[in-house]
Amino acid sequence: MLTLYQLHNVKHHEVFLTVLFDIQISDNWPGYSLDLFTYPQHYYGDLEYVLIPHGIIVDRTERLAKDIMQDLGDNDIVVLCVLKGGYKFCADLVEHIKNLSRNSERFISMKVDFVRLKSYHNDQSMQDMQIMGGDDLSKLAGKNVLIVEDIVGTGRTMKVLLNNIEKYKPKMIKVASLLVKRTSRPDGYRPDCMWLNSKRIDPPRRDRPVFATEKDSGQLRWGGG
Amino acid sequence: MLTLYQLHNVKHHEVFLTVLFDIQISDNWPGYSLDLFTYPQHYYGDLEYVLIPHGIIVDRTERLAKDIMQDLGDNDIVVLCVLKGGYKFCADLVEHIKNLSRNSERFISMKVDFVRLKSYHNDQSMQDMQIMGGDDLSKLAGKNVLIVEDIVGTGRTMKVLLNNIEKYKPKMIKVASLLVKRTSRPDGYRPDCMWLNSKRIDPPRRDRPVFATEKDSGQLRWGGG
Amino acid sequence: MLTLYQLHNVKHHEVFLTVLFDIQISDNWPGYSLDLFTYPQHYYGDLEYVLIPHGIIVDRTERLAKDIMQDLGDNDIVVLCVLKGGYKFCADLVEHIKNLSRNSERFISMKVDFVRLKSYHNDQSMQDMQIMGGDDLSKLAGKNVLIVEDIVGTGRTMKVLLNNIEKYKPKMIKVASLLVKRTSRPDGYRPDCMWLNSKRIDPPRRDRPVFATEKDSGQLRWGGG
Amino acid sequence: MLTLYQLHNVKHHEVFLTVLFDIQISDNWPGYSLDLFTYPQHYYGDLEYVLIPHGIIVDRTERLAKDIMQDLGDNDIVVLCVLKGGYKFCADLVEHIKNLSRNSERFISMKVDFVRLKSYHNDQSMQDMQIMGGDDLSKLAGKNVLIVEDIVGTGRTMKVLLNNIEKYKPKMIKVASLLVKRTSRPDGYRPDCMWLNSKRIDPPRRDRPVFATEKDSGQLRWGGG
């Protein structure tokens, strides 16, 4: 089963949210000591501990790729990478799926496209969405779409994206998110169940990004709120 | 030395093109037999041979990262990934640079942004360029910019991109391209030297993409001409 | 600092035990669900949970390599791999050290040799040790020796090995062990401090090996006791 | 088909030699420039060029694992790693096979053991062979045996090993060798066909080992002759 957490049910399409971890990172989990892993020198002052070691993400991504293969195998899919945060997770996930395609009987034919969500003065009006890969959203009609995101916060952004895509009547939409953030402001779409997995993190100061892993990385940098 | 091939000299900035291979792939190089490597089943009918094994790209990317580290180390750089083709190569290159950052005295602080070039009716007028990562080009002012592209063909596209970026007066621009295509239509900027490296490939049929490697992938799919 | 746990102090040589984890795997840690990771089909019936995901071992091994580099860099060392269990961990550790050697100013020149301990009727008399790599132990005289083992149980085996090697007056001996087993029978040499890290595991049935990780593997298969 | 080159035919058992490359490395192939790849600093003076980039070995090993899976899948096999040279190639090959086992319907149950060949005064009499992994050769009776070696030179060593193993009546023997050396002294068993693949290399000076790859490594160090 690919889908662990149901995000919401769209009328005509199956919409799911897949998260990386299905165990909570509890608020009193102290994290791993920085001395256990390697990380770039210039992070020294900014990091306190490692929440999720990079290798677990690698292992989980491999399994996620296998689940996607089982669920979507023998289909043509359009992978819709949400920039900027999702690009590294997307590249890794696609790589794992291709590894499986090279070595198994089944395969997934994938096209990767990119989407960037721009929010304007009023966050509520974030309806204007650009698709970046040169193709426009109308090409998603009748297609199996896999949205790849790094982190789902309040769910509001994902809601806007899903609403936009559904207008073009894709055959199916699935969402693979590396993380789901525990938040006290669930004013958008929320996963129906509350087994959220990321520790609540205060908005980082702009000048000192907070990272959740020892390695890298854009995909695990939390923005505020 | 990072730069193997000089693309062109801009008045105020250093502009270089770094290519993956500095030996030509000669026109009578038959390629490797498909039986030597693994590749997805649904490519069987479309592939004839392997021009560049995936592993050589991995090795070269590792070295390229080391060269970039040596050239740009201890600087803040903006990596400008050219979508769609460049995203995989960019993700791999950035990963290698981070590996080095984790394990050496030097580091590079990187921000990754994305750019997509849209060509209109008249290719000559491809001056209208969107920057996709949410930031606009003006943020490149005074920065060290590393453009990452998968393949340079006639050089015309790169010329347009460089012209656009230079207006914003970055401190430095460098271009890292996985491949440089040998072409009979060098009507744009060309590398000054002609040690081009990719074999000439006839425009593939639209419905049957021609791949240069056994693995994957968008970044090695040749468009026409 | 390479050495986290001191195994024992030999008269003339520095002898240390380095372990992978310095946090205990507590007895009430339930492990990760098998559904989170991939593992070979024929393990299905034999596995209950994942104690230590493979990726954490990868990350820790990378850091261990960095520590060894810092401690032993610019020295010639002899890596003494303890067969059979240690060969995979040893190959990975050596690979990581070589990665560092390729990309840093420092390097370690390594020779890898193999040792196999044979126990006879009376375990106490396990003094007869074969060195397998074609070389004999006398070649260790004056050398920096890094013993690589997968798991230290009671410490008795390591004690015998150390005693044997010390006769040949190496310059230094260090021990890198992937795991240290918590045991109720510390009748051999023990690390001085008791921050042992592996969960106590009942002797697995002979016909159904118990594995600690989802992937593989010989190096994490616990023998009885 | 796993087997590319037939080594010899034993009366009761199928015996094959699988090599990594089935195209010759011709004597006038100049190799890749050292500037294209990374390698440890202390090799600088000793290396002239790269014969076989590390990444090609990785790719070929992945395919080899797939072939072995197809040939031997659903069997229990004993992997017999020939020390010292074969240990790295063996670890990599076993890792690739396990990757396939985790992600496909088929699997191979593997036990890895180690063998070391000792030659005495008279090379011809190299009949006395130790098996290192604690088990003795009699345990190979009725088993599917996969011998993993890094390089086959004259074939004499492999002949001795095969003769020894056959006495114990294994069900099947297969040989996977990373390389086959072109030699002018084929005084032992030779592959029946002469598509040998490694360039002839003059005996390296003892104090300055000649490596064929930029990375590492024991498995590609040529001994004399």
JSON list of N, CA and C in Angstrom, two decimals, chain B residues 123-173:
[
{"chain": "B", "resi": 123, "resn": "ASP", "atom": "N", "xyz": [13.03, 32.19, -32.37]},
{"chain": "B", "resi": 123, "resn": "ASP", "atom": "CA", "xyz": [14.06, 31.75, -31.42]},
{"chain": "B", "resi": 123, "resn": "ASP", "atom": "C", "xyz": [15.02, 32.86, -31.05]},
{"chain": "B", "resi": 124, "resn": "GLN", "atom": "N", "xyz": [15.25, 33.76, -32.00]},
{"chain": "B", "resi": 124, "resn": "GLN", "atom": "CA", "xyz": [16.21, 34.85, -31.78]},
{"chain": "B", "resi": 124, "resn": "GLN", "atom": "C", "xyz": [15.77, 35.74, -30.61]},
{"chain": "B", "resi": 125, "resn": "SER", "atom": "N", "xyz": [14.48, 35.74, -30.38]},
{"chain": "B", "resi": 125, "resn": "SER", "atom": "CA", "xyz": [13.97, 36.68, -29.39]},
{"chain": "B", "resi": 125, "resn": "SER", "atom": "C", "xyz": [13.81, 36.04, -28.01]},
{"chain": "B", "resi": 126, "resn": "MET", "atom": "N", "xyz": [14.48, 34.92, -27.83]},
{"chain": "B", "resi": 126, "resn": "MET", "atom": "CA", "xyz": [14.33, 34.21, -26.56]},
{"chain": "B", "resi": 126, "resn": "MET", "atom": "C", "xyz": [14.99, 35.00, -25.43]},
{"chain": "B", "resi": 127, "resn": "GLN", "atom": "N", "xyz": [14.56, 36.21, -25.29]},
{"chain": "B", "resi": 127, "resn": "GLN", "atom": "CA", "xyz": [15.14, 37.10, -24.29]},
{"chain": "B", "resi": 127, "resn": "GLN", "atom": "C", "xyz": [14.30, 37.09, -23.02]},
{"chain": "B", "resi": 128, "resn": "ASP", "atom": "N", "xyz": [13.13, 36.59, -23.18]},
{"chain": "B", "resi": 128, "resn": "ASP", "atom": "CA", "xyz": [12.22, 36.60, -22.05]},
{"chain": "B", "resi": 128, "resn": "ASP", "atom": "C", "xyz": [12.41, 35.32, -21.25]},
{"chain": "B", "resi": 129, "resn": "MET", "atom": "N", "xyz": [12.98, 35.48, -20.11]},
{"chain": "B", "resi": 129, "resn": "MET", "atom": "CA", "xyz": [13.35, 34.32, -19.35]},
{"chain": "B", "resi": 129, "resn": "MET", "atom": "C", "xyz": [12.70, 34.39, -17.99]},
{"chain": "B", "resi": 130, "resn": "GLN", "atom": "N", "xyz": [12.17, 33.30, -17.56]},
{"chain": "B", "resi": 130, "resn": "GLN", "atom": "CA", "xyz": [11.61, 33.27, -16.22]},
{"chain": "B", "resi": 130, "resn": "GLN", "atom": "C", "xyz": [12.60, 32.62, -15.27]},
{"chain": "B", "resi": 131, "resn": "ILE", "atom": "N", "xyz": [12.67, 33.14, -14.10]},
{"chain": "B", "resi": 131, "resn": "ILE", "atom": "CA", "xyz": [13.42, 32.44, -13.08]},
{"chain": "B", "resi": 131, "resn": "ILE", "atom": "C", "xyz": [12.38, 31.77, -12.19]},
{"chain": "B", "resi": 132, "resn": "MET", "atom": "N", "xyz": [12.58, 30.50, -11.92]},
{"chain": "B", "resi": 132, "resn": "MET", "atom": "CA", "xyz": [11.50, 29.69, -11.39]},
{"chain": "B", "resi": 132, "resn": "MET", "atom": "C", "xyz": [11.49, 29.53, -9.88]},
{"chain": "B", "resi": 133, "resn": "GLY", "atom": "N", "xyz": [12.61, 29.71, -9.25]},
{"chain": "B", "resi": 133, "resn": "GLY", "atom": "CA", "xyz": [12.71, 29.34, -7.85]},
{"chain": "B", "resi": 133, "resn": "GLY", "atom": "C", "xyz": [12.08, 30.34, -6.90]},
{"chain": "B", "resi": 134, "resn": "GLY", "atom": "N", "xyz": [11.35, 31.27, -7.45]},
{"chain": "B", "resi": 134, "resn": "GLY", "atom": "CA", "xyz": [10.70, 32.22, -6.57]},
{"chain": "B", "resi": 134, "resn": "GLY", "atom": "C", "xyz": [11.47, 33.52, -6.46]},
{"chain": "B", "resi": 135, "resn": "ASP", "atom": "N", "xyz": [12.76, 33.44, -6.70]},
{"chain": "B", "resi": 135, "resn": "ASP", "atom": "CA", "xyz": [13.57, 34.63, -6.64]},
{"chain": "B", "resi": 135, "resn": "ASP", "atom": "C", "xyz": [13.66, 35.22, -8.05]},
{"chain": "B", "resi": 136, "resn": "ASP", "atom": "N", "xyz": [13.98, 36.48, -8.14]},
{"chain": "B", "resi": 136, "resn": "ASP", "atom": "CA", "xyz": [14.18, 37.03, -9.47]},
{"chain": "B", "resi": 136, "resn": "ASP", "atom": "C", "xyz": [15.65, 37.26, -9.71]},
{"chain": "B", "resi": 137, "resn": "LEU", "atom": "N", "xyz": [15.98, 37.50, -10.98]},
{"chain": "B", "resi": 137, "resn": "LEU", "atom": "CA", "xyz": [17.39, 37.56, -11.37]},
{"chain": "B", "resi": 137, "resn": "LEU", "atom": "C", "xyz": [18.15, 38.66, -10.66]},
{"chain": "B", "resi": 138, "resn": "SER", "atom": "N", "xyz": [17.46, 39.67, -10.21]},
{"chain": "B", "resi": 138, "resn": "SER", "atom": "CA", "xyz": [18.17, 40.78, -9.57]},
{"chain": "B", "resi": 138, "resn": "SER", "atom": "C", "xyz": [18.91, 40.32, -8.32]},
{"chain": "B", "resi": 139, "resn": "LYS", "atom": "N", "xyz": [18.49, 39.21, -7.77]},
{"chain": "B", "resi": 139, "resn": "LYS", "atom": "CA", "xyz": [19.17, 38.71, -6.58]},
{"chain": "B", "resi": 139, "resn": "LYS", "atom": "C", "xyz": [20.55, 38.15, -6.88]},
{"chain": "B", "resi": 140, "resn": "LEU", "atom": "N", "xyz": [20.87, 38.03, -8.16]},
{"chain": "B", "resi": 140, "resn": "LEU", "atom": "CA", "xyz": [22.18, 37.50, -8.52]},
{"chain": "B", "resi": 140, "resn": "LEU", "atom": "C", "xyz": [23.28, 38.57, -8.49]},
{"chain": "B", "resi": 141, "resn": "ALA", "atom": "N", "xyz": [22.86, 39.82, -8.32]},
{"chain": "B", "resi": 141, "resn": "ALA", "atom": "CA", "xyz": [23.84, 40.92, -8.31]},
{"chain": "B", "resi": 141, "resn": "ALA", "atom": "C", "xyz": [24.91, 40.69, -7.26]},
{"chain": "B", "resi": 142, "resn": "GLY", "atom": "N", "xyz": [26.15, 40.75, -7.69]},
{"chain": "B", "resi": 142, "resn": "GLY", "atom": "CA", "xyz": [27.28, 40.62, -6.76]},
{"chain": "B", "resi": 142, "resn": "GLY", "atom": "C", "xyz": [27.57, 39.20, -6.32]},
{"chain": "B", "resi": 143, "resn": "LYS", "atom": "N", "xyz": [26.82, 38.24, -6.85]},
{"chain": "B", "resi": 143, "resn": "LYS", "atom": "CA", "xyz": [26.98, 36.85, -6.41]},
{"chain": "B", "resi": 143, "resn": "LYS", "atom": "C", "xyz": [27.88, 36.04, -7.35]},
{"chain": "B", "resi": 144, "resn": "ASN", "atom": "N", "xyz": [28.41, 34.96, -6.80]},
{"chain": "B", "resi": 144, "resn": "ASN", "atom": "CA", "xyz": [29.10, 33.97, -7.63]},
{"chain": "B", "resi": 144, "resn": "ASN", "atom": "C", "xyz": [28.08, 32.96, -8.12]},
{"chain": "B", "resi": 145, "resn": "VAL", "atom": "N", "xyz": [27.89, 32.92, -9.43]},
{"chain": "B", "resi": 145, "resn": "VAL", "atom": "CA", "xyz": [26.82, 32.11, -10.00]},
{"chain": "B", "resi": 145, "resn": "VAL", "atom": "C", "xyz": [27.41, 30.91, -10.73]},
{"chain": "B", "resi": 146, "resn": "LEU", "atom": "N", "xyz": [26.88, 29.73, -10.43]},
{"chain": "B", "resi": 146, "resn": "LEU", "atom": "CA", "xyz": [27.27, 28.52, -11.15]},
{"chain": "B", "resi": 146, "resn": "LEU", "atom": "C", "xyz": [26.05, 27.99, -11.90]},
{"chain": "B", "resi": 147, "resn": "ILE", "atom": "N", "xyz": [26.06, 28.15, -13.21]},
{"chain": "B", "resi": 147, "resn": "ILE", "atom": "CA", "xyz": [24.95, 27.65, -14.03]},
{"chain": "B", "resi": 147, "resn": "ILE", "atom": "C", "xyz": [25.19, 26.17, -14.30]},
{"chain": "B", "resi": 148, "resn": "VAL", "atom": "N", "xyz": [24.17, 25.34, -14.08]},
{"chain": "B", "resi": 148, "resn": "VAL", "atom": "CA", "xyz": [24.32, 23.91, -14.31]},
{"chain": "B", "resi": 148, "resn": "VAL", "atom": "C", "xyz": [23.35, 23.46, -15.40]},
{"chain": "B", "resi": 149, "resn": "GLU", "atom": "N", "xyz": [23.89, 22.96, -16.47]},
{"chain": "B", "resi": 149, "resn": "GLU", "atom": "CA", "xyz": [23.11, 22.57, -17.65]},
{"chain": "B", "resi": 149, "resn": "GLU", "atom": "C", "xyz": [23.47, 21.14, -18.01]},
{"chain": "B", "resi": 150, "resn": "ASP", "atom": "N", "xyz": [22.57, 20.42, -18.67]},
{"chain": "B", "resi": 150, "resn": "ASP", "atom": "CA", "xyz": [22.94, 19.06, -19.03]},
{"chain": "B", "resi": 150, "resn": "ASP", "atom": "C", "xyz": [23.71, 18.99, -20.35]},
{"chain": "B", "resi": 151, "resn": "ILE", "atom": "N", "xyz": [23.30, 19.80, -21.31]},
{"chain": "B", "resi": 151, "resn": "ILE", "atom": "CA", "xyz": [23.95, 19.70, -22.61]},
{"chain": "B", "resi": 151, "resn": "ILE", "atom": "C", "xyz": [23.90, 21.05, -23.31]},
{"chain": "B", "resi": 152, "resn": "VAL", "atom": "N", "xyz": [25.02, 21.42, -23.87]},
{"chain": "B", "resi": 152, "resn": "VAL", "atom": "CA", "xyz": [25.08, 22.63, -24.67]},
{"chain": "B", "resi": 152, "resn": "VAL", "atom": "C", "xyz": [25.11, 22.22, -26.13]},
{"chain": "B", "resi": 153, "resn": "GLY", "atom": "N", "xyz": [24.16, 22.72, -26.89]},
{"chain": "B", "resi": 153, "resn": "GLY", "atom": "CA", "xyz": [24.08, 22.38, -28.31]},
{"chain": "B", "resi": 153, "resn": "GLY", "atom": "C", "xyz": [24.76, 23.43, -29.15]},
{"chain": "B", "resi": 154, "resn": "THR", "atom": "N", "xyz": [23.97, 24.27, -29.77]},
{"chain": "B", "resi": 154, "resn": "THR", "atom": "CA", "xyz": [24.56, 25.31, -30.60]},
{"chain": "B", "resi": 154, "resn": "THR", "atom": "C", "xyz": [25.20, 26.41, -29.75]},
{"chain": "B", "resi": 155, "resn": "GLY", "atom": "N", "xyz": [24.80, 26.49, -28.50]},
{"chain": "B", "resi": 155, "resn": "GLY", "atom": "CA", "xyz": [25.33, 27.53, -27.63]},
{"chain": "B", "resi": 155, "resn": "GLY", "atom": "C", "xyz": [24.43, 28.77, -27.60]},
{"chain": "B", "resi": 156, "resn": "ARG", "atom": "N", "xyz": [23.41, 28.78, -28.45]},
{"chain": "B", "resi": 156, "resn": "ARG", "atom": "CA", "xyz": [22.55, 29.95, -28.55]},
{"chain": "B", "resi": 156, "resn": "ARG", "atom": "C", "xyz": [21.76, 30.17, -27.27]},
{"chain": "B", "resi": 157, "resn": "THR", "atom": "N", "xyz": [21.24, 29.10, -26.73]},
{"chain": "B", "resi": 157, "resn": "THR", "atom": "CA", "xyz": [20.46, 29.21, -25.50]},
{"chain": "B", "resi": 157, "resn": "THR", "atom": "C", "xyz": [21.33, 29.74, -24.35]},
{"chain": "B", "resi": 158, "resn": "MET", "atom": "N", "xyz": [22.53, 29.18, -24.24]},
{"chain": "B", "resi": 158, "resn": "MET", "atom": "CA", "xyz": [23.42, 29.61, -23.17]},
{"chain": "B", "resi": 158, "resn": "MET", "atom": "C", "xyz": [23.78, 31.08, -23.33]},
{"chain": "B", "resi": 159, "resn": "LYS", "atom": "N", "xyz": [23.92, 31.49, -24.59]},
{"chain": "B", "resi": 159, "resn": "LYS", "atom": "CA", "xyz": [24.24, 32.90, -24.87]},
{"chain": "B", "resi": 159, "resn": "LYS", "atom": "C", "xyz": [23.14, 33.82, -24.33]},
{"chain": "B", "resi": 160, "resn": "VAL", "atom": "N", "xyz": [21.91, 33.44, -24.59]},
{"chain": "B", "resi": 160, "resn": "VAL", "atom": "CA", "xyz": [20.79, 34.25, -24.13]},
{"chain": "B", "resi": 160, "resn": "VAL", "atom": "C", "xyz": [20.77, 34.30, -22.59]},
{"chain": "B", "resi": 161, "resn": "LEU", "atom": "N", "xyz": [20.97, 33.15, -21.99]},
{"chain": "B", "resi": 161, "resn": "LEU", "atom": "CA", "xyz": [20.96, 33.09, -20.53]},
{"chain": "B", "resi": 161, "resn": "LEU", "atom": "C", "xyz": [22.06, 33.97, -19.95]},
{"chain": "B", "resi": 162, "resn": "LEU", "atom": "N", "xyz": [23.26, 33.84, -20.50]},
{"chain": "B", "resi": 162, "resn": "LEU", "atom": "CA", "xyz": [24.38, 34.62, -20.00]},
{"chain": "B", "resi": 162, "resn": "LEU", "atom": "C", "xyz": [24.13, 36.12, -20.15]},
{"chain": "B", "resi": 163, "resn": "ASN", "atom": "N", "xyz": [23.61, 36.50, -21.31]},
{"chain": "B", "resi": 163, "resn": "ASN", "atom": "CA", "xyz": [23.32, 37.92, -21.53]},
{"chain": "B", "resi": 163, "resn": "ASN", "atom": "C", "xyz": [22.34, 38.45, -20.50]},
{"chain": "B", "resi": 164, "resn": "ASN", "atom": "N", "xyz": [21.34, 37.67, -20.21]},
{"chain": "B", "resi": 164, "resn": "ASN", "atom": "CA", "xyz": [20.35, 38.10, -19.24]},
{"chain": "B", "resi": 164, "resn": "ASN", "atom": "C", "xyz": [20.94, 38.24, -17.84]},
{"chain": "B", "resi": 165, "resn": "ILE", "atom": "N", "xyz": [21.75, 37.28, -17.48]},
{"chain": "B", "resi": 165, "resn": "ILE", "atom": "CA", "xyz": [22.30, 37.30, -16.12]},
{"chain": "B", "resi": 165, "resn": "ILE", "atom": "C", "xyz": [23.30, 38.44, -15.94]},
{"chain": "B", "resi": 166, "resn": "GLU", "atom": "N", "xyz": [24.08, 38.67, -16.99]},
{"chain": "B", "resi": 166, "resn": "GLU", "atom": "CA", "xyz": [25.12, 39.71, -16.87]},
{"chain": "B", "resi": 166, "resn": "GLU", "atom": "C", "xyz": [24.54, 41.09, -16.59]},
{"chain": "B", "resi": 167, "resn": "LYS", "atom": "N", "xyz": [23.34, 41.32, -17.05]},
{"chain": "B", "resi": 167, "resn": "LYS", "atom": "CA", "xyz": [22.71, 42.63, -16.79]},
{"chain": "B", "resi": 167, "resn": "LYS", "atom": "C", "xyz": [22.63, 42.93, -15.30]},
{"chain": "B", "resi": 168, "resn": "TYR", "atom": "N", "xyz": [22.54, 41.87, -14.52]},
{"chain": "B", "resi": 168, "resn": "TYR", "atom": "CA", "xyz": [22.36, 42.05, -13.08]},
{"chain": "B", "resi": 168, "resn": "TYR", "atom": "C", "xyz": [23.68, 42.08, -12.34]},
{"chain": "B", "resi": 169, "resn": "LYS", "atom": "N", "xyz": [24.76, 42.10, -13.11]},
{"chain": "B", "resi": 169, "resn": "LYS", "atom": "CA", "xyz": [26.10, 42.26, -12.56]},
{"chain": "B", "resi": 169, "resn": "LYS", "atom": "C", "xyz": [26.45, 41.29, -11.42]},
{"chain": "B", "resi": 170, "resn": "PRO", "atom": "N", "xyz": [26.41, 40.03, -11.74]},
{"chain": "B", "resi": 170, "resn": "PRO", "atom": "CA", "xyz": [26.95, 39.08, -10.76]},
{"chain": "B", "resi": 170, "resn": "PRO", "atom": "C", "xyz": [28.46, 39.27, -10.67]},
{"chain": "B", "resi": 171, "resn": "LYS", "atom": "N", "xyz": [29.03, 38.77, -9.60]},
{"chain": "B", "resi": 171, "resn": "LYS", "atom": "CA", "xyz": [30.48, 38.91, -9.43]},
{"chain": "B", "resi": 171, "resn": "LYS", "atom": "C", "xyz": [31.21, 37.98, -10.41]},
{"chain": "B", "resi": 172, "resn": "MET", "atom": "N", "xyz": [30.63, 36.81, -10.63]},
{"chain": "B", "resi": 172, "resn": "MET", "atom": "CA", "xyz": [31.27, 35.81, -11.47]},
{"chain": "B", "resi": 172, "resn": "MET", "atom": "C", "xyz": [30.21, 34.86, -11.99]},
{"chain": "B", "resi": 173, "resn": "ILE", "atom": "N", "xyz": [30.42, 34.38, -13.19]},
{"chain": "B", "resi": 173, "resn": "ILE", "atom": "CA", "xyz": [29.53, 33.33, -13.70]},
{"chain": "B", "resi": 173, "resn": "ILE", "atom": "C", "xyz": [30.39, 32.18, -14.19]}
]
